[in-house]
mmCIF file with all atom_site columns, C-alpha atoms in Angstrom:
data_model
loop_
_atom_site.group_PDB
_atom_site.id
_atom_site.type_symbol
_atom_site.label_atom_id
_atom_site.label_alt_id
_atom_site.label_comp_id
_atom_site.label_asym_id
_atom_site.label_entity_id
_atom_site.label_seq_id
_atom_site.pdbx_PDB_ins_code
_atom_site.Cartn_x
_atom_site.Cartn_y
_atom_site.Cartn_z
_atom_site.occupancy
_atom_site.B_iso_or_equiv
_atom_site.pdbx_formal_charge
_atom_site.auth_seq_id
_atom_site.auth_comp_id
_atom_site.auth_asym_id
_atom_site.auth_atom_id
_atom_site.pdbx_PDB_model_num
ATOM 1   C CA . UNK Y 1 1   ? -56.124 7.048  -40.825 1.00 42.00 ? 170 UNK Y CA 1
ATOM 2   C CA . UNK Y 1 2   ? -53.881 9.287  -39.177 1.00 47.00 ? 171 UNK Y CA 1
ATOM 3   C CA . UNK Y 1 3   ? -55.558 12.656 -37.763 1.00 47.00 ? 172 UNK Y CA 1
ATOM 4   C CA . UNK Y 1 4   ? -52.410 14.355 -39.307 1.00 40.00 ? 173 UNK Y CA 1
ATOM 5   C CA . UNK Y 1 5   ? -53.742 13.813 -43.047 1.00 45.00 ? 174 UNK Y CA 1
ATOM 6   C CA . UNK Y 1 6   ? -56.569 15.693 -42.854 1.00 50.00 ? 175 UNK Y CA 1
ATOM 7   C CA . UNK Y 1 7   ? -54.510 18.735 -41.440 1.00 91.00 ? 176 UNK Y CA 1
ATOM 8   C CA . UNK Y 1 8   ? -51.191 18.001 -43.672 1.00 94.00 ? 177 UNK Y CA 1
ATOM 9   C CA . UNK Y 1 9   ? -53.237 18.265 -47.465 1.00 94.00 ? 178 UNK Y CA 1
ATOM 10  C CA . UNK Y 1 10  ? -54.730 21.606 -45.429 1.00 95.00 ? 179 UNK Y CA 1
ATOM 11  C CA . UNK Y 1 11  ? -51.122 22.638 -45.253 1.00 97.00 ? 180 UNK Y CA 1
ATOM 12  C CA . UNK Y 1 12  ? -50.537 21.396 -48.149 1.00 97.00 ? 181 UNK Y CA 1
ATOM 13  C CA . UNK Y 1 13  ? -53.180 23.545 -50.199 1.00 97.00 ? 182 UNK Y CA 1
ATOM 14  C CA . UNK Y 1 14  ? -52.203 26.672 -47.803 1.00 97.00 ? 183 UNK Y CA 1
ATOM 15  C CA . UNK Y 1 15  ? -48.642 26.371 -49.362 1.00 98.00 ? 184 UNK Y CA 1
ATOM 16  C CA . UNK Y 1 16  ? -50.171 26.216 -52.738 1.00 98.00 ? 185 UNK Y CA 1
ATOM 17  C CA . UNK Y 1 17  ? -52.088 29.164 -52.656 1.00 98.00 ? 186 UNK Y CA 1
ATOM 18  C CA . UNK Y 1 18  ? -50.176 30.857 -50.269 1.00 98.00 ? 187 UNK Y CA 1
ATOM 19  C CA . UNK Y 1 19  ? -46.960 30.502 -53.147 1.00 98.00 ? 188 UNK Y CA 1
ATOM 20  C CA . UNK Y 1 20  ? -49.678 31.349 -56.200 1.00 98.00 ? 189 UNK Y CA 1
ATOM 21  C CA . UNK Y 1 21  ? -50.753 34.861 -54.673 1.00 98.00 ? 190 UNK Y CA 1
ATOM 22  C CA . UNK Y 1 22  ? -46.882 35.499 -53.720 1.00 98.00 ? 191 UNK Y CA 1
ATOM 23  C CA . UNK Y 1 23  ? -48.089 35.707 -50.056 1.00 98.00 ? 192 UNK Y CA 1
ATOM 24  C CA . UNK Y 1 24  ? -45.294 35.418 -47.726 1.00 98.00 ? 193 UNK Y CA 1
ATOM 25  C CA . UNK Y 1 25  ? -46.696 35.883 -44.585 1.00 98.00 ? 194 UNK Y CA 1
ATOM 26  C CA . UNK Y 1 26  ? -49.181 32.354 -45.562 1.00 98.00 ? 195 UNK Y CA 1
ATOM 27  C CA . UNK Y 1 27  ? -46.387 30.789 -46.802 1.00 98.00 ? 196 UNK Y CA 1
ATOM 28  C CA . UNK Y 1 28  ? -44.398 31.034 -43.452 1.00 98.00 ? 197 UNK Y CA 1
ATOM 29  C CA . UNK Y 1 29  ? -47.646 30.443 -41.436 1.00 97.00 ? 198 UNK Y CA 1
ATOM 30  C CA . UNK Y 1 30  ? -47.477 26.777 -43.308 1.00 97.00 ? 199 UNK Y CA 1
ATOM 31  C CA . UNK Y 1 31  ? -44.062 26.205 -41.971 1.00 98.00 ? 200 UNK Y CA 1
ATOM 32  C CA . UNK Y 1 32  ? -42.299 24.439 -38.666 1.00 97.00 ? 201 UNK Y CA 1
ATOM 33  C CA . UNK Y 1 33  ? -39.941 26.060 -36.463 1.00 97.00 ? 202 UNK Y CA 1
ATOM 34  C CA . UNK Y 1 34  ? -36.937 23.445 -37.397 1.00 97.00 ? 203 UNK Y CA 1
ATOM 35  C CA . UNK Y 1 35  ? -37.732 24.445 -41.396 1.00 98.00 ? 204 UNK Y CA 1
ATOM 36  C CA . UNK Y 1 36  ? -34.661 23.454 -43.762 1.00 98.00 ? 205 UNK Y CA 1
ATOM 37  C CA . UNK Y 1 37  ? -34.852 24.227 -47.351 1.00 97.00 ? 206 UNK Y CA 1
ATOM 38  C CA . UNK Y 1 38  ? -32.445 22.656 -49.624 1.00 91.00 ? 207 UNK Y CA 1
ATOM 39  C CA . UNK Y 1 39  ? -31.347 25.135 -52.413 1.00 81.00 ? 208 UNK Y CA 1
ATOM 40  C CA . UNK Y 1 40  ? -32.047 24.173 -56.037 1.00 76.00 ? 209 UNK Y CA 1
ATOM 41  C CA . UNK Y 1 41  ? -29.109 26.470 -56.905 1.00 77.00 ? 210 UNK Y CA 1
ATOM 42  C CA . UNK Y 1 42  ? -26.254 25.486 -54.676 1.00 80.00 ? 211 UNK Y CA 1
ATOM 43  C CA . UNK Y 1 43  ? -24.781 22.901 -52.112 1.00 84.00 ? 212 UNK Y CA 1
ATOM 44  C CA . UNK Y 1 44  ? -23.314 24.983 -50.187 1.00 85.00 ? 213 UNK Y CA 1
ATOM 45  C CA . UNK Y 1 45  ? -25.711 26.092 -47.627 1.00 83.00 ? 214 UNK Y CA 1
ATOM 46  C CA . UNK Y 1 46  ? -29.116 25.794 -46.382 1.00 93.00 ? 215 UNK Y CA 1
ATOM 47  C CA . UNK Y 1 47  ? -32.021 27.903 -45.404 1.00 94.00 ? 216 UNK Y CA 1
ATOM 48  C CA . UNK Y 1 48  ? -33.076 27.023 -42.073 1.00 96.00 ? 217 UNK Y CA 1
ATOM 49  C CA . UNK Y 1 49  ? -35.435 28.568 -40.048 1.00 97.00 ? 218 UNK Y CA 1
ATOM 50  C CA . UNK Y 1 50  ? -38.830 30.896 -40.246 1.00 97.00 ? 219 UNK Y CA 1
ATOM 51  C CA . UNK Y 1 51  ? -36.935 34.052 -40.472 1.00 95.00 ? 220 UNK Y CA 1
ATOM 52  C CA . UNK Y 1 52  ? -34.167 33.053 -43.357 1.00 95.00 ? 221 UNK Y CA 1
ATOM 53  C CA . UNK Y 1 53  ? -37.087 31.113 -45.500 1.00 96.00 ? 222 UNK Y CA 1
ATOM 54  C CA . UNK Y 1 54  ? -39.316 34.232 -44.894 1.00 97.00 ? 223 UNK Y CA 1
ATOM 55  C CA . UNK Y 1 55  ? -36.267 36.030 -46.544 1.00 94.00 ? 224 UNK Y CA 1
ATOM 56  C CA . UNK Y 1 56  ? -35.678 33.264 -49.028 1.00 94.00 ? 225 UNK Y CA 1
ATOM 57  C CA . UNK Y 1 57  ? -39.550 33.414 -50.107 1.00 97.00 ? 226 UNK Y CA 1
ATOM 58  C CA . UNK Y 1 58  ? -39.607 37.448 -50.596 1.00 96.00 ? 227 UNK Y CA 1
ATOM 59  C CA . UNK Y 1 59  ? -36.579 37.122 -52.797 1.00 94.00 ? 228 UNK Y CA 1
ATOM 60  C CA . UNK Y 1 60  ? -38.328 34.194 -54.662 1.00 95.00 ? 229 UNK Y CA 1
ATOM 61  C CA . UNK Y 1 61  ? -41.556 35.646 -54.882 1.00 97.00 ? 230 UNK Y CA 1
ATOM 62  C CA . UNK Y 1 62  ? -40.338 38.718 -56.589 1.00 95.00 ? 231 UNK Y CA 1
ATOM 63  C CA . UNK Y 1 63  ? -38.131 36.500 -59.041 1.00 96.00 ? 232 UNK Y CA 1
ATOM 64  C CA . UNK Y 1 64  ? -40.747 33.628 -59.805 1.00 97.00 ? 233 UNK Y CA 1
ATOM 65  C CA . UNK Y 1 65  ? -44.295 35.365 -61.784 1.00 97.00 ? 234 UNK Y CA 1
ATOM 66  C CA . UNK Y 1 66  ? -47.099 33.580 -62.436 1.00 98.00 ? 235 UNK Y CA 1
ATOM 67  C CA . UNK Y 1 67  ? -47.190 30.374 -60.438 1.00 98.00 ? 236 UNK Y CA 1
ATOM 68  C CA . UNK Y 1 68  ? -49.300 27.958 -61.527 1.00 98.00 ? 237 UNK Y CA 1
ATOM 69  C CA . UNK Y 1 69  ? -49.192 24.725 -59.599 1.00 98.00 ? 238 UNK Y CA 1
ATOM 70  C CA . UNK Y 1 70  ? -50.419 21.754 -62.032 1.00 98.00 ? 239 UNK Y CA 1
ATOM 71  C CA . UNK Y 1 71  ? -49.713 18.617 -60.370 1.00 98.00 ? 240 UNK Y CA 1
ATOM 72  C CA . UNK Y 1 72  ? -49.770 17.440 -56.291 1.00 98.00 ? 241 UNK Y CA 1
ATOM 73  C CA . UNK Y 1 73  ? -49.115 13.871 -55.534 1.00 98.00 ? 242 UNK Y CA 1
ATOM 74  C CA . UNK Y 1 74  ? -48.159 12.588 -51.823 1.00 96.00 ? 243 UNK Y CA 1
ATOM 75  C CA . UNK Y 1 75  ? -49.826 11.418 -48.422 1.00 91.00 ? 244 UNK Y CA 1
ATOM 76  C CA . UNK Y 1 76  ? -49.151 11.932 -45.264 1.00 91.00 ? 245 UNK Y CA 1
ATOM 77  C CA . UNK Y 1 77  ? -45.790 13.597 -44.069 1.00 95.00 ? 246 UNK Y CA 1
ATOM 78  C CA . UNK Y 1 78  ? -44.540 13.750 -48.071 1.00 98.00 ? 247 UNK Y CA 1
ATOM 79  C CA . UNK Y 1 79  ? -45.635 15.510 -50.594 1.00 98.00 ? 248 UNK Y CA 1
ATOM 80  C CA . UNK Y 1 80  ? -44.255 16.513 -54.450 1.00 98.00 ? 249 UNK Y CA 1
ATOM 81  C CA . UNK Y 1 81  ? -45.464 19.675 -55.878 1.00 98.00 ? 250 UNK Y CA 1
ATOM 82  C CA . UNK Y 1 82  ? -45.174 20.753 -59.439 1.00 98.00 ? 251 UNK Y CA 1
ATOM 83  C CA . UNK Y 1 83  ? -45.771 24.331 -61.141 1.00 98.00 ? 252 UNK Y CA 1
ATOM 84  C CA . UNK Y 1 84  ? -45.051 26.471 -64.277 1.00 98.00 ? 253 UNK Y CA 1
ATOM 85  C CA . UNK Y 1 85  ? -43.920 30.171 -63.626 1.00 98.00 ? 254 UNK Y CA 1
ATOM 86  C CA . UNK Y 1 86  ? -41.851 32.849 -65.082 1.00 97.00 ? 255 UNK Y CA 1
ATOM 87  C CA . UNK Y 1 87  ? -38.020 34.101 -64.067 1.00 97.00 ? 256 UNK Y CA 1
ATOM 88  C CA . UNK Y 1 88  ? -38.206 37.455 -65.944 1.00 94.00 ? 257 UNK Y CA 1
ATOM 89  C CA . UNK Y 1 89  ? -39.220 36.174 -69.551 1.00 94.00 ? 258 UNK Y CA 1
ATOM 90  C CA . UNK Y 1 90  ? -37.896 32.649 -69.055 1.00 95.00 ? 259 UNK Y CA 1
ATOM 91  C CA . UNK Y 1 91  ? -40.193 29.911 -68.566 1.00 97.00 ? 260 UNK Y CA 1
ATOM 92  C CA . UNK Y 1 92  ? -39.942 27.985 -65.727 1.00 97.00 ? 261 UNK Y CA 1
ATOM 93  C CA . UNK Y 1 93  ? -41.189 24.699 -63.663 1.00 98.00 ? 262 UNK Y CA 1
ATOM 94  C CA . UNK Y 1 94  ? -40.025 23.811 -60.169 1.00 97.00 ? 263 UNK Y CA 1
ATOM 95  C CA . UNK Y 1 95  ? -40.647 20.338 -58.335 1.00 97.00 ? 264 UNK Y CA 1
ATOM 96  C CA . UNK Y 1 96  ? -41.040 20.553 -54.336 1.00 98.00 ? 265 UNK Y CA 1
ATOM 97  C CA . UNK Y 1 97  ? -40.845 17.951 -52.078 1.00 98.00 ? 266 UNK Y CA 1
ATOM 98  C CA . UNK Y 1 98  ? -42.022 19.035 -48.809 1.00 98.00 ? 267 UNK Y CA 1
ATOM 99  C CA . UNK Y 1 99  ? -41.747 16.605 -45.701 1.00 98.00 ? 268 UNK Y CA 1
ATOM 100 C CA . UNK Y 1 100 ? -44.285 17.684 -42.574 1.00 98.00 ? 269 UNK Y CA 1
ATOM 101 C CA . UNK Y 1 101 ? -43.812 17.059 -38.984 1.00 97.00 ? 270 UNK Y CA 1
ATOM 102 C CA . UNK Y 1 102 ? -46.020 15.324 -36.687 1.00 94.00 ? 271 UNK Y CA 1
ATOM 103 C CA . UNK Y 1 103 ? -48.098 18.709 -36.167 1.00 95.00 ? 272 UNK Y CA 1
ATOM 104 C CA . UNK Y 1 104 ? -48.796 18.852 -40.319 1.00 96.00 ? 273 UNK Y CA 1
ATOM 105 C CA . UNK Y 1 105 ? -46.499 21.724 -40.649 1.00 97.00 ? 274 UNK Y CA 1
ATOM 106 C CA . UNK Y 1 106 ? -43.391 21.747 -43.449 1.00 98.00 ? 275 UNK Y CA 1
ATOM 107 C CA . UNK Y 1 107 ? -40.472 20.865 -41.791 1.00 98.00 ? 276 UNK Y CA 1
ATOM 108 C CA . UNK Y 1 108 ? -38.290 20.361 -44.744 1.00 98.00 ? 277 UNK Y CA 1
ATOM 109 C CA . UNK Y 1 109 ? -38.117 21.535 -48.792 1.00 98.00 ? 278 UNK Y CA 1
ATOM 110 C CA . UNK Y 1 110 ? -36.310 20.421 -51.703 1.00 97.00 ? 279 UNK Y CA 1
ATOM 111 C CA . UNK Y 1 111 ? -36.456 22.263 -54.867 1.00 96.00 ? 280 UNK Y CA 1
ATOM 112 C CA . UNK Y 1 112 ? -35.627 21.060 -58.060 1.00 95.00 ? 281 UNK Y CA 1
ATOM 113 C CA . UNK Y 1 113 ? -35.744 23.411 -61.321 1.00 95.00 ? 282 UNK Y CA 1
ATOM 114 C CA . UNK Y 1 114 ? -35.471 23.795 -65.082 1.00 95.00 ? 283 UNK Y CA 1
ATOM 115 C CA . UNK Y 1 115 ? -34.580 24.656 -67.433 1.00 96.00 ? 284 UNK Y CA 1
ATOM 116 C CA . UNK Y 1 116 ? -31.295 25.739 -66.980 1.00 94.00 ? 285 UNK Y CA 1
ATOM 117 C CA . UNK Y 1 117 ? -31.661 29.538 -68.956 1.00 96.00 ? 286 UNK Y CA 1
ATOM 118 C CA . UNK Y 1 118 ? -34.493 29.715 -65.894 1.00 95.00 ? 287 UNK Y CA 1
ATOM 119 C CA . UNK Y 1 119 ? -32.577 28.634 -63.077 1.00 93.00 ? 288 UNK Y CA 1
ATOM 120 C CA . UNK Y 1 120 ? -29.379 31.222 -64.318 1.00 94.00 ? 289 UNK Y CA 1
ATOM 121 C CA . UNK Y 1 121 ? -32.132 33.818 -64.346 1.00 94.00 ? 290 UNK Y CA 1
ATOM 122 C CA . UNK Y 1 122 ? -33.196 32.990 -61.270 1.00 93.00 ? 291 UNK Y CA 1
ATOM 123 C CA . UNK Y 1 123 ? -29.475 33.275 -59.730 1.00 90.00 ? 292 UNK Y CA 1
ATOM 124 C CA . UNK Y 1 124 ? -29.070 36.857 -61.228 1.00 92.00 ? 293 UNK Y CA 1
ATOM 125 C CA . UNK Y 1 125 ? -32.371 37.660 -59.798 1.00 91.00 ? 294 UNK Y CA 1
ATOM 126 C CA . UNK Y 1 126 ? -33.223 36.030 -56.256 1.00 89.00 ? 295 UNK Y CA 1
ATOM 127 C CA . UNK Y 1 127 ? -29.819 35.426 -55.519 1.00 87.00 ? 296 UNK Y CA 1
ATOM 128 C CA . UNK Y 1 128 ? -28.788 39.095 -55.619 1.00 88.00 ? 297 UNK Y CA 1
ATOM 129 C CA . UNK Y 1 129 ? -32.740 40.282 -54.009 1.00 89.00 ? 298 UNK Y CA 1
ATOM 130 C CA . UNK Y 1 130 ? -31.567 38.279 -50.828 1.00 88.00 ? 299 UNK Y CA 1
ATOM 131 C CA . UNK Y 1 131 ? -27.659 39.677 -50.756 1.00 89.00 ? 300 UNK Y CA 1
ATOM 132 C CA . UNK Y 1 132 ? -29.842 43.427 -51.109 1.00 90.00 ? 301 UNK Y CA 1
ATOM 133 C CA . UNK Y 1 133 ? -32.043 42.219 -48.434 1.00 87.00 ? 302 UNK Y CA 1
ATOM 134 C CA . UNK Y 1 134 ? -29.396 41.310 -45.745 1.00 87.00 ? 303 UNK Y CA 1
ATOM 135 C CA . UNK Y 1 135 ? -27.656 44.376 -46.426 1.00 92.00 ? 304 UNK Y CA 1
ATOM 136 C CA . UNK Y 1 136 ? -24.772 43.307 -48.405 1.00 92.00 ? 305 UNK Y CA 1
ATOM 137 C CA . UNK Y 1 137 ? -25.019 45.364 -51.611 1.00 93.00 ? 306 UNK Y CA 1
ATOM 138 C CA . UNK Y 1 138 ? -21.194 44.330 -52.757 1.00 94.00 ? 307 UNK Y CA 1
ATOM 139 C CA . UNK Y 1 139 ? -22.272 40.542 -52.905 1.00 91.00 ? 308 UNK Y CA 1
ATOM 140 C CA . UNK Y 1 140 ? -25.231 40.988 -54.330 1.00 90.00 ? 309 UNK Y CA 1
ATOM 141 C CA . UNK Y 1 141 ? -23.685 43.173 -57.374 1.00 93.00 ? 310 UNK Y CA 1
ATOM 142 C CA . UNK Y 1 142 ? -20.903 40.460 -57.522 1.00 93.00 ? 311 UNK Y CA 1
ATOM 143 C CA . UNK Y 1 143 ? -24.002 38.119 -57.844 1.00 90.00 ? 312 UNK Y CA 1
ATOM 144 C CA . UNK Y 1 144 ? -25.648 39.896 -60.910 1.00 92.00 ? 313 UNK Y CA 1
ATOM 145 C CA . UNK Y 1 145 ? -21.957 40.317 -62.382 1.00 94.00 ? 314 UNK Y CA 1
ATOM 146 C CA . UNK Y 1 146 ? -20.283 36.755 -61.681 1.00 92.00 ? 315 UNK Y CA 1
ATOM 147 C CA . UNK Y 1 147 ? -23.679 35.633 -62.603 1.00 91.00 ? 316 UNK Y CA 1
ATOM 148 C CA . UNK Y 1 148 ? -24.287 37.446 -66.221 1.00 94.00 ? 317 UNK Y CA 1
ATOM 149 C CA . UNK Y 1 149 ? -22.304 35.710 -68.267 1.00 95.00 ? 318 UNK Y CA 1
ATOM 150 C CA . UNK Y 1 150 ? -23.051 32.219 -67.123 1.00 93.00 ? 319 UNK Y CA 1
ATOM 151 C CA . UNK Y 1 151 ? -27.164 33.114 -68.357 1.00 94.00 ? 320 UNK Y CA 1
ATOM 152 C CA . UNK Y 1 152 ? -25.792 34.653 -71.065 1.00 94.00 ? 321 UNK Y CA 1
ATOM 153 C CA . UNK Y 1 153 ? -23.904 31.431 -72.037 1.00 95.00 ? 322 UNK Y CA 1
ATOM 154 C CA . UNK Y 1 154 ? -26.492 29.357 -70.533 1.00 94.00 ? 323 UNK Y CA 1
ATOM 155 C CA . UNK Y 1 155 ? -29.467 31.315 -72.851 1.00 94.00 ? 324 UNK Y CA 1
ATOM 156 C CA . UNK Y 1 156 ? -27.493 31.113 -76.313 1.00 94.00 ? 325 UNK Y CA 1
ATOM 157 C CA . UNK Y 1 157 ? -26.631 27.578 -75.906 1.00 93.00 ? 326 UNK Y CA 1
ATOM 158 C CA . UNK Y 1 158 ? -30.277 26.763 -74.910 1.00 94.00 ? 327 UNK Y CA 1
ATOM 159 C CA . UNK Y 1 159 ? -31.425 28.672 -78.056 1.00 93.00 ? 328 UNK Y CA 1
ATOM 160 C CA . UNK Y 1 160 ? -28.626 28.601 -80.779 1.00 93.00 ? 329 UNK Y CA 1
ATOM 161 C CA . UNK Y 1 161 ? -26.577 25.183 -79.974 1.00 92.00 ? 330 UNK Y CA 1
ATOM 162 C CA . UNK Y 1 162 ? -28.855 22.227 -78.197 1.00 91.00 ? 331 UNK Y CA 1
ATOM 163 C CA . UNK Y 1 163 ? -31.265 22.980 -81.062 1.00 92.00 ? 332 UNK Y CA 1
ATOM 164 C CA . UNK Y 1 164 ? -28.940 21.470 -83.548 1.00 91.00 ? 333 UNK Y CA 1
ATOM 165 C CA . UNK Y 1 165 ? -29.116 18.522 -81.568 1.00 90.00 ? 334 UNK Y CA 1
ATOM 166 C CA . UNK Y 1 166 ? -32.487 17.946 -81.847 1.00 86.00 ? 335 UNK Y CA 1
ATOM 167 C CA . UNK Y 1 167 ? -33.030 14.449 -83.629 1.00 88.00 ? 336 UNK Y CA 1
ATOM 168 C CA . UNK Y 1 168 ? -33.847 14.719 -87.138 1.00 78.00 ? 337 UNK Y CA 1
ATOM 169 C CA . UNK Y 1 169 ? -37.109 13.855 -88.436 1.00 55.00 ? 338 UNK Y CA 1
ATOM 170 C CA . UNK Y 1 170 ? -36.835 10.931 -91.015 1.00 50.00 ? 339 UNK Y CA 1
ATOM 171 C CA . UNK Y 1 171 ? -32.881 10.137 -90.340 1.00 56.00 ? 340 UNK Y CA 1
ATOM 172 C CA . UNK Y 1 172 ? -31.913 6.224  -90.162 1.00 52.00 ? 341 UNK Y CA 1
#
């Protein structure tokens, strides 16, 4: 076996707790210089670098309560993480995929999220912490504002609509 193993599930669990006390600082520590995080909220740019995912992770931490990771599966240089949290008083659960480099640090994230009330929460919240936290009070007002009425939407639907849905027990 690889003498990278040993060191990447150390990583690995560093992340994890690191992410479950909210600890910045450890979380960075876990991470490469060439870092690239994938957003789970939008395509149009990345987070690359120590300094942006050290911004990234403050904004998230204060968004995301409770993390709870429940499931780890991977070897090597990929792992898939899986945890329950809150976004405010939404549930939510997040899938990582984190890819190491050859010196068992995280070189690359992908999030994926749900469900969707969450993730609009999330947008309102993070998304407008990290505008505040680069300075740029206008965008991150037009965040919270552009942002509203898509959760709003988002929430009844989840609550009032997609319920009626729901297959009915005993129909043929």
């Amino acid at each position: 076996m690889s003498e990278t193993l040993p060191s990447a599930a150390a990583t690995v669990a560093s992340w994890r707790a690191a992410s479950e006390r909210g600890d910045v600082d450890a979380a960075v520590a876990c991470l490469s210089r060439d870092i690239v995080l994938s957003s789970p909220l939008t395509e149009q740019f990345r987070f690359e670098g120590p300094d942006q995912l050290r911004d990234f992770l403050t904004s998230a931490f204060t968004a995301v309560e409770d993390i709870r990771f429940h499931t780890q599966t991977g070897e090597g240089d990929a792992y898939a993480l899986f945890y329950r949290a809150r976004v405010g008083s939404q549930p939510f659960e997040e899938a990582q995929l984190l890819r190491l480099d050859d010196e068992a640090r995280i070189k690359e994230i992908t999030l994926f999220g749900r469900p969707m009330p969450a993730l609009t929460a999330l947008m309102i919240s993070a998304g407008s912490e990290l505008a505040r936290r680069q300075g740029r009070r206008g965008v991150a007002a037009l965040m919270r504002a552009s942002a509203a009425p898509v959760h709003a939407m988002v929430t009844f639907g989840d609550r009032r609509v997609v319920p009626l849905t729901r297959p009915a027990a005993g129909r043929t």
